[in-house]
């Protein structure tokens, strides 16, 4: 059985079934991608077209639209992972082991996340497998790379946010930086070797009829070291419906959210950092 260590940012999970060697290989391939793969090769992934298979960008995908105009101290590489055979051919060929390592890594992380989702079903009164179809069909690997920052007091590696998707498994390198908010204070989420930090996304608030909130988190920049993290995101398809679990609704706990599709949610979300603002259109007053 998985051994969990509760932190307010979600939960760091070890003994999760993803082999430690595969995690180390994945981390080292991605560090190589950011630090050794020639810039001329990587330039092919820099694009404004958001429907491209792989996108390499700096700061925040949607910062031009962002009302606060926030810029992050990070580079990010993101691509689809599921179904593997549809996407692997579009992934980088430099480092040469990219596809050979990240293919099995993404398959194993997906299996693990689906197991976690089944455990969450129990607590939410949903039948096992409830999240296995369209709710979790889109799988993204989002890799953050933060170079050393001369003045961390001026910027953040990643601004405070909640993840807008269903669930995230975050794999940190050994350089700290992730922080979570608890009782108005920021607390560091220390990297634990071979652990994943599980971050339930904003979708769990309406699914749990308001019982769960998605943990708010941010990343502080570091003056000396590079920091790399691999985020595996499971995201509902655009037409998948999010709605409160019927098992949690009764006379004393009436339904608090209308059903909505992921497409409707994302159209209004557009990088808002507040989960409650993104969910506001679906609240039953
Ligand atoms: O890099 C980290 O530690 C966190 C990244 C994160 O929160 C995200 O990609 O949503
Ligand atoms: Fe996040």
Short mmCIF file of C-alpha atoms and ligand atoms in Angstrom, two decimals:
data_model
loop_
_atom_site.label_atom_id
_atom_site.label_comp_id
_atom_site.label_asym_id
_atom_site.label_seq_id
_atom_site.Cartn_x
_atom_site.Cartn_y
_atom_site.Cartn_z
CA UNK A 1 0.00 0.00 0.00
CA UNK A 2 1.23 3.49 -0.67
CA UNK A 3 2.74 5.33 2.25
CA UNK A 4 1.59 8.95 2.36
CA UNK A 5 3.05 11.93 4.14
CA UNK A 6 0.52 14.70 4.39
CA UNK A 7 1.56 18.21 3.45
CA UNK A 8 -0.82 21.07 2.78
CA UNK A 9 0.42 21.22 -0.84
CA UNK A 10 -1.06 17.85 -1.44
CA UNK A 11 0.65 14.69 -0.35
CA UNK A 12 4.12 13.33 -1.04
CA UNK A 13 3.76 9.68 -2.01
CA UNK A 14 6.53 7.07 -2.04
CA UNK A 15 6.26 3.31 -2.81
CA UNK A 16 3.92 4.23 -5.66
CA UNK A 17 5.03 1.62 -8.17
CA UNK A 18 6.91 3.92 -10.59
CA UNK A 19 10.47 2.51 -10.55
CA UNK A 20 13.04 4.82 -8.95
CA UNK A 21 15.49 4.22 -11.81
CA UNK A 22 12.86 5.26 -14.35
CA UNK A 23 12.23 8.46 -12.34
CA UNK A 24 15.98 9.21 -12.22
CA UNK A 25 16.36 8.54 -15.96
CA UNK A 26 13.39 10.78 -16.77
CA UNK A 27 14.77 13.60 -14.63
CA UNK A 28 18.22 13.32 -16.20
CA UNK A 29 16.85 13.23 -19.79
CA UNK A 30 14.88 16.39 -19.10
CA UNK A 31 17.75 18.19 -17.39
CA UNK A 32 19.85 17.29 -20.46
CA UNK A 33 17.11 18.62 -22.74
CA UNK A 34 17.26 22.00 -21.00
CA UNK A 35 21.01 22.18 -20.44
CA UNK A 36 22.68 20.18 -23.25
CA UNK A 37 20.37 19.90 -26.28
CA UNK A 38 21.45 22.66 -28.69
CA UNK A 39 19.28 25.79 -28.70
CA UNK A 40 19.01 25.54 -32.53
CA UNK A 41 17.38 22.11 -32.17
CA UNK A 42 15.01 23.26 -29.41
CA UNK A 43 13.96 26.33 -31.42
CA UNK A 44 11.57 24.12 -33.47
CA UNK A 45 9.37 23.76 -30.35
CA UNK A 46 9.03 27.50 -29.70
CA UNK A 47 5.68 28.45 -31.17
CA UNK A 48 2.65 30.60 -30.49
CA UNK A 49 0.37 27.87 -31.88
CA UNK A 50 -1.03 26.31 -28.73
CA UNK A 51 -2.32 23.22 -30.57
CA UNK A 52 1.21 22.02 -31.42
CA UNK A 53 2.23 18.65 -29.93
CA UNK A 54 5.22 20.05 -28.04
CA UNK A 55 5.63 23.65 -26.93
CA UNK A 56 8.70 25.27 -25.38
CA UNK A 57 8.10 28.65 -23.80
CA UNK A 58 9.31 31.07 -21.17
CA UNK A 59 7.27 32.33 -18.20
CA UNK A 60 3.57 31.54 -18.65
CA UNK A 61 1.69 30.17 -21.68
CA UNK A 62 -0.99 32.81 -21.51
CA UNK A 63 0.76 35.74 -19.90
CA UNK A 64 -0.19 38.15 -22.68
CA UNK A 65 -3.80 37.80 -21.59
CA UNK A 66 -3.04 37.77 -17.92
CA UNK A 67 -4.62 40.69 -16.16
CA UNK A 68 -1.71 41.13 -13.76
CA UNK A 69 0.86 40.67 -16.53
CA UNK A 70 2.85 38.33 -14.31
CA UNK A 71 6.15 36.94 -15.66
CA UNK A 72 7.66 33.80 -14.12
CA UNK A 73 11.35 33.00 -13.72
CA UNK A 74 11.14 29.74 -15.64
CA UNK A 75 11.30 27.94 -18.95
CA UNK A 76 8.70 25.28 -19.61
CA UNK A 77 8.40 22.40 -22.07
CA UNK A 78 4.97 20.79 -22.40
CA UNK A 79 3.58 17.96 -24.49
CA UNK A 80 0.80 15.41 -24.67
CA UNK A 81 1.47 11.84 -23.53
CA UNK A 82 -1.75 9.85 -24.03
CA UNK A 83 -2.41 7.77 -26.04
CA UNK A 84 1.34 7.28 -26.27
CA UNK A 85 1.38 6.00 -29.87
CA UNK A 86 -0.35 9.19 -31.08
CA UNK A 87 2.19 11.51 -29.48
CA UNK A 88 5.58 9.86 -28.98
CA UNK A 89 6.61 10.41 -32.59
CA UNK A 90 6.33 14.18 -32.09
CA UNK A 91 8.61 14.27 -29.04
CA UNK A 92 12.26 15.38 -29.21
CA UNK A 93 14.92 13.06 -30.64
CA UNK A 94 17.64 14.93 -28.75
CA UNK A 95 18.53 13.78 -26.09
CA UNK A 96 18.56 10.46 -28.01
CA UNK A 97 16.93 8.59 -25.09
CA UNK A 98 14.03 11.03 -24.76
CA UNK A 99 11.33 8.83 -26.28
CA UNK A 100 12.74 5.57 -24.87
CA UNK A 101 12.65 6.95 -21.30
CA UNK A 102 9.72 9.37 -21.25
CA UNK A 103 7.39 6.83 -22.98
CA UNK A 104 7.44 4.27 -20.11
CA UNK A 105 7.66 7.07 -17.53
CA UNK A 106 4.41 8.63 -18.74
CA UNK A 107 2.69 5.21 -18.87
CA UNK A 108 3.74 4.36 -15.30
CA UNK A 109 2.80 7.78 -13.89
CA UNK A 110 -0.63 7.51 -15.53
CA UNK A 111 -1.21 4.08 -13.92
CA UNK A 112 -0.25 5.49 -10.54
CA UNK A 113 -2.50 8.55 -10.90
CA UNK A 114 -5.46 6.35 -11.89
CA UNK A 115 -4.88 4.30 -8.72
CA UNK A 116 -4.92 7.49 -6.63
CA UNK A 117 -8.10 8.58 -8.40
CA UNK A 118 -9.76 5.27 -7.51
CA UNK A 119 -8.84 5.81 -3.86
CA UNK A 120 -10.37 9.28 -4.04
CA UNK A 121 -13.55 7.74 -5.54
CA UNK A 122 -14.03 5.78 -2.33
CA UNK A 123 -13.98 8.95 -0.23
CA UNK A 124 -16.28 10.79 -2.63
CA UNK A 125 -18.89 8.04 -2.94
CA UNK A 126 -18.13 7.51 -6.64
CA UNK A 127 -17.83 4.06 -8.23
CA UNK A 128 -14.23 2.90 -8.88
CA UNK A 129 -13.16 3.83 -12.38
CA UNK A 130 -15.38 6.96 -12.40
CA UNK A 131 -12.41 9.11 -13.47
CA UNK A 132 -10.85 6.56 -15.84
CA UNK A 133 -12.52 7.75 -19.07
CA UNK A 134 -12.90 11.29 -20.37
CA UNK A 135 -12.25 12.85 -16.94
CA UNK A 136 -8.57 11.92 -17.15
CA UNK A 137 -8.05 11.25 -20.85
CA UNK A 138 -5.71 14.14 -21.60
CA UNK A 139 -2.26 13.62 -20.08
CA UNK A 140 0.30 16.41 -20.26
CA UNK A 141 3.92 16.38 -19.21
CA UNK A 142 4.87 19.91 -18.20
CA UNK A 143 8.53 20.31 -17.37
CA UNK A 144 9.67 23.41 -15.47
CA UNK A 145 13.27 24.52 -15.58
CA UNK A 146 14.41 27.43 -13.43
CA UNK A 147 17.88 28.80 -14.00
CA UNK A 148 19.68 30.47 -11.07
CA UNK A 149 18.15 33.88 -10.42
CA UNK A 150 20.36 36.86 -9.44
CA UNK A 151 17.63 38.42 -7.25
CA UNK A 152 14.82 36.11 -6.07
CA UNK A 153 13.20 38.99 -4.16
CA UNK A 154 12.11 40.46 -7.51
CA UNK A 155 10.40 37.44 -9.05
CA UNK A 156 8.97 33.95 -8.54
CA UNK A 157 9.73 30.68 -10.32
CA UNK A 158 5.99 30.16 -10.53
CA UNK A 159 3.37 32.55 -9.15
CA UNK A 160 0.80 31.43 -6.56
CA UNK A 161 -1.87 29.30 -8.21
CA UNK A 162 -4.10 26.24 -8.01
CA UNK A 163 -3.82 23.64 -10.78
CA UNK A 164 -6.93 23.93 -13.00
CA UNK A 165 -6.94 20.26 -14.09
CA UNK A 166 -8.18 17.08 -12.33
CA UNK A 167 -4.96 15.91 -10.64
CA UNK A 168 -1.20 16.47 -10.86
CA UNK A 169 1.80 14.28 -9.92
CA UNK A 170 4.81 16.51 -9.40
CA UNK A 171 8.31 15.02 -9.48
CA UNK A 172 10.89 17.43 -8.04
CA UNK A 173 14.66 17.33 -8.43
CA UNK A 174 16.63 17.71 -5.20
CA UNK A 175 16.57 21.53 -5.22
CA UNK A 176 13.75 22.96 -3.06
CA UNK A 177 11.53 25.80 -4.23
CA UNK A 178 7.92 24.58 -4.04
CA UNK A 179 5.86 26.23 -1.31
CA UNK A 180 2.28 25.81 -0.21
CA UNK A 181 -0.04 28.10 1.69
CA UNK A 182 -1.23 27.09 5.11
CA UNK A 183 -3.00 29.42 7.55
CA UNK A 184 -1.74 32.44 5.62
CA UNK A 185 1.93 31.26 5.71
CA UNK A 186 4.11 29.83 2.93
CA UNK A 187 5.62 26.46 3.84
CA UNK A 188 8.32 24.67 1.81
CA UNK A 189 7.49 21.24 0.34
CA UNK A 190 10.88 19.57 0.63
CA UNK A 191 11.84 17.20 -2.18
CA UNK A 192 11.82 13.56 -1.01
CA UNK A 193 13.83 11.19 -3.25
CA UNK A 194 11.58 9.20 -5.59
CA UNK A 195 8.39 10.78 -4.25
CA UNK A 196 5.57 12.39 -6.21
CA UNK A 197 3.70 15.34 -4.73
CA UNK A 198 0.02 14.74 -5.50
CA UNK A 199 -1.86 17.99 -6.12
CA UNK A 200 -5.65 17.66 -6.51
CA UNK A 201 -6.78 20.18 -9.12
CA UNK A 202 -9.58 22.74 -8.99
CA UNK A 203 -12.05 20.22 -10.49
CA UNK A 204 -12.18 18.46 -7.11
CA UNK A 205 -13.91 21.43 -5.49
CA UNK A 206 -17.15 21.04 -7.48
CA UNK A 207 -16.87 17.22 -7.61
CA UNK A 208 -16.72 17.16 -3.79
CA UNK A 209 -19.56 19.75 -3.67
CA UNK A 210 -17.20 22.26 -2.08
CA UNK A 211 -15.69 19.90 0.52
CA UNK A 212 -12.13 19.94 -0.97
CA UNK A 213 -10.12 22.95 -2.08
CA UNK A 214 -7.22 22.68 -4.46
CA UNK A 215 -3.98 23.52 -2.58
CA UNK A 216 -2.48 26.87 -3.52
CA UNK A 217 1.21 26.70 -4.30
CA UNK A 218 4.07 28.69 -5.80
CA UNK A 219 7.78 28.28 -6.56
CA UNK A 220 10.49 30.59 -5.23
CA UNK A 221 13.60 31.21 -7.32
CA UNK A 222 17.07 30.15 -6.21
CA UNK A 223 20.31 32.15 -6.56
CA UNK A 224 22.70 29.23 -7.06
CA UNK A 225 21.15 26.13 -8.54
CA UNK A 226 19.15 25.04 -11.54
CA UNK A 227 15.83 23.50 -10.54
CA UNK A 228 13.86 21.09 -12.74
CA UNK A 229 10.45 19.55 -12.04
CA UNK A 230 8.29 17.17 -14.05
CA UNK A 231 4.55 17.76 -13.68
CA UNK A 232 2.23 15.03 -15.00
CA UNK A 233 -1.26 16.50 -15.40
CA UNK A 234 -4.45 14.52 -16.00
CA UNK A 235 -7.02 16.82 -17.59
CA UNK A 236 -10.67 16.19 -18.54
CA UNK A 237 -11.47 16.33 -22.28
CA UNK A 238 -13.24 19.53 -23.36
CA UNK A 239 -16.69 17.92 -23.42
CA UNK A 240 -16.29 15.91 -20.21
CA UNK A 241 -18.77 16.98 -17.52
CA UNK A 242 -17.69 17.97 -14.01
CA UNK A 243 -20.48 17.81 -11.42
CA UNK A 244 -20.88 17.20 -7.69
CA UNK A 245 -20.91 13.56 -6.59
CA UNK A 246 -24.58 12.59 -6.00
CA UNK A 247 -23.48 10.65 -2.88
CA UNK A 248 -22.45 13.92 -1.20
CA UNK A 249 -25.69 15.81 -1.82
CA UNK A 250 -28.60 15.66 0.59
CA UNK A 251 -31.08 17.96 2.31
CA UNK A 252 -28.55 19.39 4.70
CA UNK A 253 -25.85 19.62 2.02
CA UNK A 254 -27.59 20.82 -1.15
CA UNK A 255 -25.90 20.84 -4.55
CA UNK A 256 -23.54 23.85 -4.71
CA UNK A 257 -22.28 23.66 -8.32
CA UNK A 258 -24.08 23.24 -11.66
CA UNK A 259 -22.64 20.63 -14.05
CA UNK A 260 -20.18 22.17 -16.54
CA UNK A 261 -17.80 20.98 -19.22
CA UNK A 262 -14.03 21.39 -19.06
CA UNK A 263 -14.29 23.49 -22.26
CA UNK A 264 -16.64 25.94 -20.49
CA UNK A 265 -14.41 26.07 -17.45
CA UNK A 266 -11.20 26.70 -19.37
CA UNK A 267 -12.83 29.40 -21.51
CA UNK A 268 -13.45 31.39 -18.31
CA UNK A 269 -10.31 30.33 -16.44
CA UNK A 270 -7.63 31.77 -18.74
CA UNK A 271 -4.87 31.64 -16.19
CA UNK A 272 -6.78 33.09 -13.27
CA UNK A 273 -4.96 32.18 -10.15
CA UNK A 274 -8.02 32.05 -7.89
CA UNK A 275 -9.93 28.77 -8.01
CA UNK A 276 -13.11 30.43 -6.75
CA UNK A 277 -13.06 33.05 -9.52
CA UNK A 278 -12.77 30.34 -12.19
CA UNK A 279 -15.63 28.36 -10.62
CA UNK A 280 -17.91 31.35 -9.97
CA UNK A 281 -20.07 30.94 -13.12
CA UNK A 282 -21.05 27.45 -11.97
CA UNK A 283 -21.95 28.20 -8.34
CA UNK A 284 -25.63 27.63 -7.44
CA UNK A 285 -26.59 30.71 -5.41
O1 LIG B 1 7.84 23.35 -10.13
C1 LIG B 1 7.15 23.13 -9.15
O2 LIG B 1 7.60 22.75 -8.07
C2 LIG B 1 5.66 23.35 -9.24
C3 LIG B 1 5.13 23.49 -10.63
C4 LIG B 1 3.68 23.74 -10.68
O3 LIG B 1 3.05 24.09 -9.71
C5 LIG B 1 2.94 23.58 -11.94
O4 LIG B 1 3.58 23.30 -12.98
O5 LIG B 1 1.70 23.74 -11.93
FE1 LIG B 2 0.94 23.89 -10.01
#
